[in-house]
XYZ file of C-alpha atoms in Angstrom:
591
model
C 82.425 -131.446 -12.211
C 79.819 -130.263 -9.498
C 80.241 -126.703 -10.684
C 79.450 -127.495 -14.182
C 76.212 -129.205 -13.438
C 75.393 -126.218 -11.249
C 75.880 -123.936 -14.179
C 74.085 -125.827 -16.583
C 71.023 -125.926 -14.073
C 71.367 -122.224 -13.713
C 71.231 -121.825 -17.491
C 68.063 -123.933 -17.564
C 66.484 -121.612 -15.214
C 67.335 -118.748 -16.899
C 65.978 -120.037 -20.468
C 62.687 -120.983 -18.667
C 62.147 -117.746 -17.198
C 63.035 -115.204 -19.963
C 60.270 -115.314 -22.586
C 61.093 -115.480 -26.254
C 61.750 -112.175 -27.983
C 58.823 -112.720 -30.363
C 56.044 -113.399 -27.863
C 53.534 -110.636 -26.609
C 51.971 -110.025 -23.292
C 51.705 -113.302 -20.678
C 48.163 -112.592 -19.934
C 45.344 -113.010 -22.389
C 42.606 -110.003 -22.964
C 39.481 -111.989 -23.444
C 37.689 -109.110 -24.748
C 40.163 -108.530 -27.630
C 40.195 -110.340 -31.128
C 42.752 -110.133 -33.662
C 41.663 -110.665 -37.223
C 44.422 -111.179 -39.800
C 43.275 -111.151 -43.264
C 45.446 -112.575 -46.138
C 45.166 -109.843 -48.745
C 44.372 -106.295 -48.649
C 41.262 -104.039 -48.537
C 41.117 -103.167 -52.118
C 40.286 -106.916 -52.906
C 36.587 -107.107 -52.798
C 36.818 -110.599 -51.411
C 38.845 -109.311 -48.463
C 36.548 -106.527 -47.724
C 33.596 -108.454 -47.699
C 35.338 -111.136 -45.616
C 36.357 -108.327 -43.148
C 32.863 -107.167 -43.117
C 31.333 -110.342 -42.399
C 33.841 -110.852 -39.453
C 33.096 -107.387 -37.927
C 29.238 -107.844 -38.367
C 29.494 -111.195 -36.831
C 31.090 -110.045 -33.670
C 28.624 -107.243 -33.271
C 25.659 -109.444 -33.631
C 26.970 -111.844 -31.071
C 26.971 -109.286 -28.437
C 24.285 -107.871 -26.383
C 24.384 -103.780 -25.639
C 26.201 -103.930 -22.580
C 28.987 -106.224 -23.973
C 29.626 -103.998 -27.173
C 31.805 -101.293 -25.403
C 33.976 -104.106 -23.898
C 35.014 -106.111 -27.057
C 37.255 -104.685 -29.708
C 38.808 -106.019 -32.663
C 42.262 -105.352 -34.007
C 42.610 -105.889 -37.907
C 45.660 -106.599 -40.001
C 45.978 -107.130 -43.733
C 48.915 -109.098 -44.780
C 48.921 -107.869 -48.503
C 50.071 -111.305 -49.687
C 48.205 -111.895 -52.698
C 51.269 -111.488 -54.949
C 53.987 -111.780 -52.478
C 53.775 -115.074 -50.065
C 57.120 -116.175 -49.784
C 59.243 -116.941 -46.613
C 60.799 -113.649 -46.411
C 57.555 -111.693 -46.640
C 56.164 -113.892 -43.763
C 59.402 -113.348 -41.809
C 58.994 -109.549 -42.296
C 55.250 -109.785 -41.200
C 56.292 -111.546 -38.233
C 59.084 -109.115 -37.248
C 56.480 -106.236 -37.927
C 53.737 -107.743 -35.846
C 55.883 -108.756 -33.075
C 56.660 -105.331 -32.732
C 53.617 -103.628 -33.383
C 51.563 -105.991 -31.333
C 53.870 -106.412 -28.463
C 51.416 -105.056 -26.049
C 48.495 -107.047 -27.227
C 47.525 -110.655 -26.268
C 44.190 -111.423 -27.835
C 41.619 -113.719 -26.423
C 41.120 -115.431 -29.841
C 42.569 -114.751 -33.285
C 40.576 -114.981 -36.453
C 42.516 -115.486 -39.858
C 40.931 -115.729 -43.293
C 42.224 -117.299 -46.376
C 45.237 -119.713 -46.750
C 48.319 -117.330 -46.187
C 46.950 -115.993 -42.919
C 46.651 -119.459 -41.640
C 50.010 -120.668 -43.100
C 51.555 -117.738 -41.430
C 49.859 -118.412 -37.914
C 50.965 -122.078 -38.122
C 54.603 -120.879 -38.674
C 54.690 -118.061 -36.119
C 51.528 -118.236 -33.894
C 53.087 -120.091 -31.086
C 55.908 -117.532 -31.006
C 53.847 -114.562 -31.046
C 50.610 -115.704 -29.184
C 51.365 -118.972 -27.463
C 48.272 -121.093 -26.582
C 45.672 -118.375 -28.009
C 42.954 -120.083 -29.861
C 42.619 -119.728 -33.509
C 39.585 -119.638 -35.901
C 40.421 -119.918 -39.441
C 38.102 -119.393 -42.614
C 38.005 -119.467 -46.538
C 40.894 -122.290 -46.590
C 41.198 -123.911 -49.920
C 44.094 -126.014 -49.229
C 42.326 -128.168 -46.786
C 43.888 -131.724 -47.271
C 46.769 -131.114 -45.215
C 44.888 -128.821 -42.733
C 42.530 -131.579 -41.433
C 45.306 -134.022 -41.212
C 47.655 -132.024 -38.923
C 45.379 -129.664 -36.911
C 47.034 -128.141 -33.927
C 45.222 -128.019 -30.837
C 43.138 -124.692 -30.107
C 42.753 -124.502 -33.982
C 39.308 -124.655 -35.422
C 37.221 -122.979 -38.253
C 35.762 -123.333 -41.674
C 37.053 -125.063 -44.839
C 36.075 -123.463 -47.987
C 35.314 -126.261 -50.574
C 35.016 -124.426 -54.002
C 31.849 -125.616 -55.732
C 33.475 -126.667 -58.769
C 31.795 -129.941 -59.768
C 28.411 -128.160 -58.867
C 29.204 -125.486 -61.094
C 30.072 -127.690 -63.889
C 26.925 -129.634 -63.439
C 24.934 -126.474 -63.399
C 26.204 -125.047 -66.505
C 25.787 -128.104 -68.444
C 22.278 -128.300 -67.182
C 21.466 -124.744 -68.042
C 23.233 -125.185 -71.537
C 22.627 -128.878 -72.829
C 24.435 -128.222 -76.107
C 27.706 -127.040 -74.428
C 30.890 -128.208 -75.855
C 33.538 -126.261 -74.226
C 34.171 -124.911 -70.680
C 36.732 -122.429 -70.220
C 38.208 -122.010 -66.570
C 39.747 -118.802 -65.315
C 42.454 -119.368 -62.780
C 45.320 -117.482 -61.914
C 48.701 -118.550 -60.716
C 48.655 -117.329 -57.069
C 48.865 -119.921 -54.197
C 45.029 -119.857 -53.953
C 44.766 -120.234 -57.858
C 47.445 -123.353 -57.935
C 45.324 -125.065 -55.274
C 42.046 -124.525 -56.996
C 43.734 -125.779 -60.416
C 44.927 -129.016 -58.797
C 41.344 -129.651 -57.470
C 39.677 -128.762 -60.727
C 42.235 -131.030 -62.641
C 41.157 -133.860 -60.394
C 37.395 -133.336 -60.693
C 37.150 -132.601 -64.467
C 38.650 -136.222 -65.416
C 35.154 -137.390 -65.184
C 33.920 -134.828 -67.881
C 36.750 -135.527 -70.390
C 34.818 -137.545 -72.892
C 31.812 -135.201 -72.556
C 33.250 -131.836 -72.991
C 36.436 -129.942 -73.727
C 38.040 -128.179 -70.709
C 40.427 -125.209 -71.362
C 42.127 -123.047 -68.942
C 43.207 -119.554 -69.095
C 46.756 -118.336 -69.565
C 48.779 -116.996 -66.827
C 49.622 -113.228 -66.142
C 47.352 -112.185 -68.875
C 46.163 -108.395 -69.109
C 42.363 -107.808 -69.341
C 42.645 -107.351 -73.065
C 44.496 -110.662 -73.278
C 41.987 -112.757 -71.461
C 39.113 -110.992 -73.398
C 40.784 -111.888 -76.531
C 40.905 -115.859 -75.362
C 37.314 -115.806 -74.623
C 36.256 -114.036 -77.807
C 38.218 -116.862 -79.745
C 36.045 -119.475 -77.859
C 33.868 -121.506 -80.108
C 30.113 -121.173 -79.962
C 28.225 -123.028 -77.269
C 30.940 -122.618 -74.816
C 30.765 -121.015 -71.152
C 33.166 -119.486 -68.674
C 33.590 -120.325 -64.990
C 35.385 -117.551 -63.471
C 37.374 -118.747 -60.238
C 39.850 -116.204 -59.467
C 42.413 -114.103 -61.352
C 44.794 -111.517 -59.761
C 47.780 -110.002 -61.442
C 50.485 -107.611 -60.494
C 51.246 -105.987 -63.815
C 54.740 -104.490 -65.121
C 53.449 -100.945 -63.571
C 53.108 -102.300 -60.348
C 49.379 -101.831 -60.317
C 47.212 -104.646 -58.577
C 44.719 -106.006 -61.205
C 41.926 -107.784 -59.266
C 39.247 -109.883 -60.381
C 36.360 -107.265 -60.474
C 38.401 -105.645 -63.434
C 38.841 -108.786 -65.226
C 35.092 -109.711 -65.170
C 34.274 -106.099 -66.049
C 36.357 -106.556 -69.023
C 34.673 -109.884 -70.002
C 31.427 -108.136 -69.815
C 32.254 -106.117 -72.849
C 31.340 -109.425 -74.830
C 27.928 -110.971 -74.501
C 28.237 -114.235 -76.746
C 29.730 -116.357 -74.047
C 27.991 -116.579 -70.571
C 30.234 -115.935 -67.705
C 29.655 -117.578 -64.353
C 31.490 -117.294 -60.958
C 31.835 -119.373 -57.657
C 31.205 -116.213 -55.609
C 28.537 -113.896 -55.183
C 30.375 -110.514 -54.900
C 30.522 -110.167 -58.688
C 26.673 -110.510 -59.420
C 26.535 -106.918 -59.679
C 28.934 -106.801 -62.786
C 26.712 -108.403 -65.122
C 27.923 -112.051 -64.745
C 25.215 -114.961 -65.371
C 25.557 -116.241 -62.002
C 26.599 -119.514 -60.608
C 26.833 -122.021 -57.848
C 28.159 -119.512 -55.424
C 29.527 -118.991 -52.071
C 29.686 -115.685 -49.992
C 32.805 -114.191 -48.360
C 30.656 -112.221 -46.279
C 29.082 -115.342 -44.681
C 32.440 -116.860 -44.275
C 33.464 -114.163 -42.387
C 30.150 -114.025 -40.278
C 30.652 -117.760 -39.401
C 34.147 -117.420 -38.335
C 33.361 -114.366 -35.955
C 30.681 -116.336 -34.317
C 32.930 -119.245 -33.662
C 35.228 -116.852 -32.074
C 32.378 -115.294 -29.909
C 31.739 -118.804 -28.607
C 35.392 -118.914 -27.587
C 35.185 -115.599 -26.016
C 32.173 -116.471 -24.085
C 34.038 -119.773 -22.588
C 33.724 -122.579 -25.079
C 36.794 -124.643 -25.532
C 37.859 -124.515 -29.159
C 38.627 -128.047 -29.090
C 34.815 -128.729 -28.707
C 33.965 -126.582 -31.752
C 34.077 -128.974 -34.816
C 35.458 -127.802 -38.086
C 33.008 -126.753 -40.587
C 33.252 -128.243 -44.027
C 29.640 -127.986 -45.350
C 29.544 -124.162 -46.100
C 26.352 -122.484 -47.210
C 26.177 -122.035 -51.180
C 23.200 -121.211 -53.494
C 22.447 -121.011 -56.931
C 21.974 -117.526 -58.039
C 21.205 -116.617 -61.563
C 20.887 -113.227 -63.863
C 17.549 -113.066 -64.541
C 18.445 -110.986 -67.825
C 20.630 -113.879 -69.242
C 17.683 -116.391 -68.980
C 16.361 -114.968 -72.336
C 19.853 -113.567 -73.661
C 21.302 -117.415 -73.633
C 17.903 -119.036 -74.284
C 17.731 -120.993 -71.152
C 14.791 -123.046 -70.706
C 12.663 -122.939 -67.584
C 12.676 -126.678 -67.388
C 16.560 -126.546 -67.044
C 16.633 -124.164 -64.123
C 16.932 -125.856 -60.894
C 13.853 -125.155 -58.508
C 15.885 -123.828 -55.621
C 17.436 -121.100 -57.875
C 17.484 -117.329 -56.733
C 17.486 -114.529 -59.191
C 19.000 -111.145 -59.273
C 18.164 -108.210 -61.636
C 14.708 -109.586 -61.618
C 12.048 -106.719 -62.476
C 10.355 -105.682 -59.536
C 6.879 -106.429 -61.163
C 7.812 -110.049 -61.367
C 8.339 -110.539 -57.767
C 6.287 -113.585 -56.537
C 4.393 -113.602 -53.238
C 4.329 -116.792 -51.201
C 0.699 -118.064 -50.761
C 1.233 -118.009 -46.979
C 2.000 -114.500 -47.122
C -1.252 -113.629 -49.192
C -3.376 -115.716 -46.672
C -1.978 -113.923 -43.823
C -2.671 -110.318 -45.391
C -6.284 -111.385 -46.173
C -6.927 -112.679 -42.513
C -5.469 -109.389 -41.405
C -7.524 -107.341 -43.663
C -10.853 -109.203 -42.416
C -9.937 -108.620 -38.955
C -9.133 -104.977 -39.299
C -12.657 -104.649 -41.118
C -14.238 -106.356 -38.276
C -12.669 -104.070 -35.744
C -13.743 -100.961 -37.947
C -17.333 -102.204 -38.074
C -17.388 -102.154 -34.237
C -15.487 -99.200 -33.412
C -16.852 -95.658 -33.205
C -16.570 -93.046 -35.933
C -13.788 -91.148 -33.793
C -11.601 -94.406 -33.632
C -12.481 -95.095 -37.333
C -11.135 -91.681 -38.356
C -8.149 -91.903 -36.048
C -7.126 -95.590 -37.434
C -7.421 -94.300 -41.121
C -5.368 -91.297 -40.372
C -2.593 -93.465 -38.464
C -2.669 -95.789 -41.591
C -1.992 -92.989 -44.039
C 0.634 -91.612 -41.814
C 2.652 -95.035 -41.644
C 2.258 -95.493 -45.401
C 3.513 -92.142 -46.250
C 6.571 -92.555 -43.766
C 7.364 -95.822 -45.396
C 7.141 -94.547 -48.951
C 9.456 -91.801 -47.793
C 12.141 -94.197 -46.219
C 11.877 -96.542 -49.486
C 12.549 -93.215 -51.434
C 15.269 -92.076 -49.512
C 16.785 -95.599 -49.306
C 16.645 -95.736 -53.071
C 18.063 -92.490 -53.593
C 21.046 -93.169 -51.289
C 21.703 -96.475 -53.082
C 21.491 -94.960 -56.465
C 23.868 -92.221 -55.583
C 26.351 -94.588 -53.944
C 26.312 -96.783 -57.103
C 26.926 -93.864 -59.453
C 29.702 -92.674 -57.243
C 31.274 -96.183 -57.354
C 30.884 -96.116 -61.334
C 32.733 -92.706 -61.362
C 35.512 -94.208 -59.040
C 35.998 -97.087 -61.243
C 36.537 -94.721 -64.128
C 38.902 -92.472 -62.306
C 40.720 -95.840 -61.159
C 40.908 -96.990 -64.733
C 42.385 -93.667 -65.867
C 44.794 -93.744 -62.975
C 46.077 -97.189 -64.268
C 46.453 -96.068 -67.808
C 48.294 -92.748 -66.838
C 51.962 -92.700 -66.898
C 52.632 -89.000 -65.760
C 53.343 -89.241 -61.915
C 51.591 -85.513 -61.317
C 48.452 -86.696 -63.075
C 48.148 -89.999 -61.186
C 48.687 -88.329 -57.964
C 45.535 -85.885 -58.846
C 43.410 -88.895 -60.046
C 44.160 -90.250 -56.814
C 43.294 -87.384 -54.982
C 40.079 -86.935 -57.056
C 39.181 -90.562 -56.387
C 39.690 -90.072 -52.671
C 37.329 -87.136 -52.914
C 34.714 -88.900 -54.579
C 35.160 -91.835 -52.047
C 34.631 -89.389 -49.272
C 31.234 -88.734 -50.300
C 30.324 -92.371 -51.373
C 31.522 -93.302 -47.743
C 28.187 -91.091 -46.471
C 25.905 -92.744 -48.778
C 27.152 -96.204 -47.902
C 26.385 -95.677 -44.365
C 23.082 -94.045 -44.817
C 22.173 -97.066 -47.233
C 23.278 -99.609 -44.527
C 21.817 -97.877 -41.546
C 18.430 -97.756 -40.139
C 18.541 -93.894 -39.748
C 18.032 -92.443 -43.247
C 18.189 -88.699 -42.293
C 21.081 -88.781 -39.782
C 24.659 -90.151 -39.808
C 27.079 -90.584 -36.998
C 30.273 -88.588 -37.787
C 32.695 -90.859 -35.864
C 31.998 -93.845 -38.299
C 32.425 -91.083 -41.289
C 35.945 -90.149 -39.443
C 37.059 -93.693 -38.774
C 36.219 -95.196 -42.140
C 37.597 -92.134 -44.130
C 40.749 -92.093 -42.022
C 41.514 -95.762 -42.532
C 40.963 -95.639 -46.267
C 43.434 -92.520 -46.513
C 46.047 -94.035 -44.409
C 45.791 -97.220 -46.678
C 46.399 -95.199 -49.784
C 49.012 -92.718 -48.620
C 50.869 -94.132 -45.619
C 53.770 -95.451 -47.889
C 55.279 -97.621 -45.205
C 54.969 -95.023 -42.416
C 53.329 -96.290 -39.198
C 50.438 -93.948 -38.493
C 48.549 -93.982 -35.318
C 44.936 -92.523 -36.019
C 42.820 -91.639 -33.252
C 39.007 -90.295 -32.972
C 37.746 -89.307 -29.804
C 34.286 -87.983 -29.252
C 30.760 -88.557 -28.111
C 28.045 -89.860 -30.501
C 27.066 -86.946 -32.885
C 24.381 -87.131 -35.595
C 24.231 -84.832 -38.773
C 22.339 -84.708 -41.735
C 23.640 -85.816 -45.024
C 23.705 -82.123 -46.377
C 26.346 -81.507 -43.785
C 28.015 -84.859 -43.861
C 28.817 -84.743 -47.437
C 30.867 -81.434 -47.295
C 32.352 -82.142 -44.052
C 33.764 -85.492 -45.507
C 35.511 -83.427 -48.121
C 37.167 -81.183 -45.616
C 38.236 -84.180 -43.341
C 39.633 -85.898 -46.711
C 41.640 -82.745 -47.576
C 43.061 -82.416 -43.861
C 43.947 -86.007 -43.443
C 45.131 -86.397 -46.959
C 47.513 -83.294 -46.669
C 48.984 -84.665 -43.387
C 49.865 -87.969 -44.817
C 51.427 -86.463 -48.034
C 53.253 -83.869 -46.449
C 53.568 -83.854 -42.771
C 55.459 -86.887 -42.118
C 58.318 -86.557 -44.779
C 61.694 -88.288 -43.474
C 59.785 -90.001 -40.393
C 59.025 -93.471 -39.888
C 55.862 -92.791 -37.863
C 53.234 -90.103 -37.005
C 50.189 -89.535 -35.354
C 46.833 -88.058 -36.551
C 44.229 -87.286 -34.059
C 40.491 -86.008 -34.439
C 38.780 -84.732 -31.325
C 35.170 -83.624 -31.388
C 32.124 -82.155 -29.496
C 28.870 -81.977 -30.416
C 26.694 -80.070 -28.018
C 24.689 -76.671 -27.781
C 23.901 -77.070 -31.418
C 27.529 -76.689 -32.393
C 30.058 -79.409 -33.761
C 33.542 -78.318 -32.583
C 36.649 -80.114 -34.305
C 40.372 -80.371 -33.617
C 42.303 -82.186 -36.262
C 46.011 -82.521 -35.430
C 49.256 -84.284 -36.341
C 52.658 -84.306 -35.020
C 54.407 -83.722 -38.411
C 56.804 -80.899 -39.628
C 54.030 -78.357 -39.473
C 52.862 -75.813 -42.553
C 54.712 -72.783 -43.750
C 53.514 -69.562 -42.239
C 53.043 -68.267 -45.705
C 50.245 -70.631 -46.410
C 48.295 -69.804 -43.241
C 48.446 -66.168 -43.882
C 47.527 -66.421 -47.547
C 50.710 -64.997 -48.964
C 51.399 -68.665 -50.843
C 48.301 -69.775 -52.707
C 47.144 -73.376 -51.951
C 44.058 -74.974 -53.343
C 43.789 -77.243 -50.755
C 43.543 -74.708 -47.919
C 41.370 -72.581 -49.889
C 39.079 -75.753 -50.759
C 38.700 -76.310 -46.779
C 37.973 -72.635 -46.012
C 35.360 -72.084 -48.655
C 33.652 -75.362 -47.616
C 33.446 -74.615 -44.120
C 32.395 -71.000 -44.607
C 30.177 -71.219 -47.568
C 28.620 -74.711 -47.378
C 28.855 -75.079 -43.594
C 28.311 -71.787 -42.339
C 31.151 -72.484 -39.800
C 34.669 -71.110 -39.135
C 38.043 -72.807 -39.544
C 41.503 -71.855 -38.157
C 44.780 -73.214 -38.998
C 47.953 -73.308 -36.718
C 51.392 -74.611 -37.078
C 52.853 -75.520 -33.805
C 54.704 -78.957 -33.324
C 52.821 -79.907 -36.187
C 49.565 -78.769 -38.026
C 46.249 -78.012 -36.068
C 42.849 -77.333 -37.652
C 40.238 -75.660 -35.333
C 36.787 -75.848 -36.994
C 33.218 -74.963 -35.659
C 29.897 -75.431 -37.443
C 26.408 -75.598 -36.662
C 24.744 -78.913 -35.836
C 21.666 -80.364 -34.950
C 21.178 -81.796 -31.567
C 21.469 -85.483 -31.275
């Protein structure tokens, strides 16, 4: 009997000492943040949420802290598949992929990511604080919130939008809700059905059908009676071809009719022509979550940070629709903000006008006292500043318009891609779309940065590489690395260079790793002595020598060489040694 209890005691010690297979490193890295997004980057809500998370982290750091803090981002792609099997597969993937990582805090956005963390978080990252945001199914969350969990509850402004629509359209008799059958859609549907009970005797409530195509949902709206309105919540469908149909496409289709106004609960669709609504922002939800995470990184106990249930929302209306739908000024709430409002109609606050008047009078007094020399010097300085500001405004507007035009072209290519059934045609359309996106990335960065004449190529390489890996990796685990110092180049060099990088990385992803489970793509560059030197390599199967020596024709290789030599005045060499290596040199401005 004594030997038996000794054996039991020994086994207990072994079980206590040996960690579970799913847990990662024992020590937290306080400067590492893991961000898990429920969906994928092509979903505009997810992209804006991710932008908010990253911007919130950057804004919460001073210059000396920024190099030390880094973010790992994972997209669950669970909009259409969110069952236990998918979650278990993600658990196995993350347990292996993140086995050498133990973050100081984890941020999760939307319900599926939080469900995943509550199921597997303690196994993978025991004790690591979790900040959640964008949570719709909040009733069960608040009742059973684990320790070290805090975040933001997203209470969709359902009642607020109904009241707003009824106020703007007093003769309204029908409201048509667009809600899908995803996990989030089902949650919103339950909340909507509870709230609309108080309106049953006042107005007819209709709901969209499920799994409808864009044309079918447009037909349902066209069949609505006069004095109707649409409130669009969310609608995502995985069609028979396996194409992901996200809300943006449904809203763009609904804009083909203008008899019925379309209101939304999210502000990312305002650029698509909707009438507006009582709206919340995915970007702000992401930024709020990252600010909470930064408090934890800097030492605040997560249990001392209360869950936020009152998120910022605001009324935004399309100025063009005020006249189109005969909305009276008296029915518009005073706190309303307008988009698409003509620039000549911009109102100037009285205190701003007063400040300008005082400034002008003060300057006039100084000018009267100053000597002629100072008077001329001040006048020249003002003229130069005004000229520079006008130039910056013009450049910013040009970049913005070019970016928008490229986005429209990309959307047209995407629509053609979806409608095409020929595999070769679809591949060419995808390549065309990625070439357009590579140019769009340049103007997107320029329009958002403070420097309108230069762009950091590291940002271009990282953004373009991540986008291409997302599109072409096809289940292969790609390690993508960019090394090099800051290097600023002008847009006239950045645009053709982005096309070159797009071709090289795209070719590696499509051809270099066939039959492999993983691969590496590296970009190393230096920028000094007015020369930009780049080495782009992969560890794939290499390229046939007939292509290198020009014996076999290749449009992609010819495109790369012609752009480098003719547009960038540089040189490009290709080698095949344990993979494909490009050596590119071209003139560059000094930083």
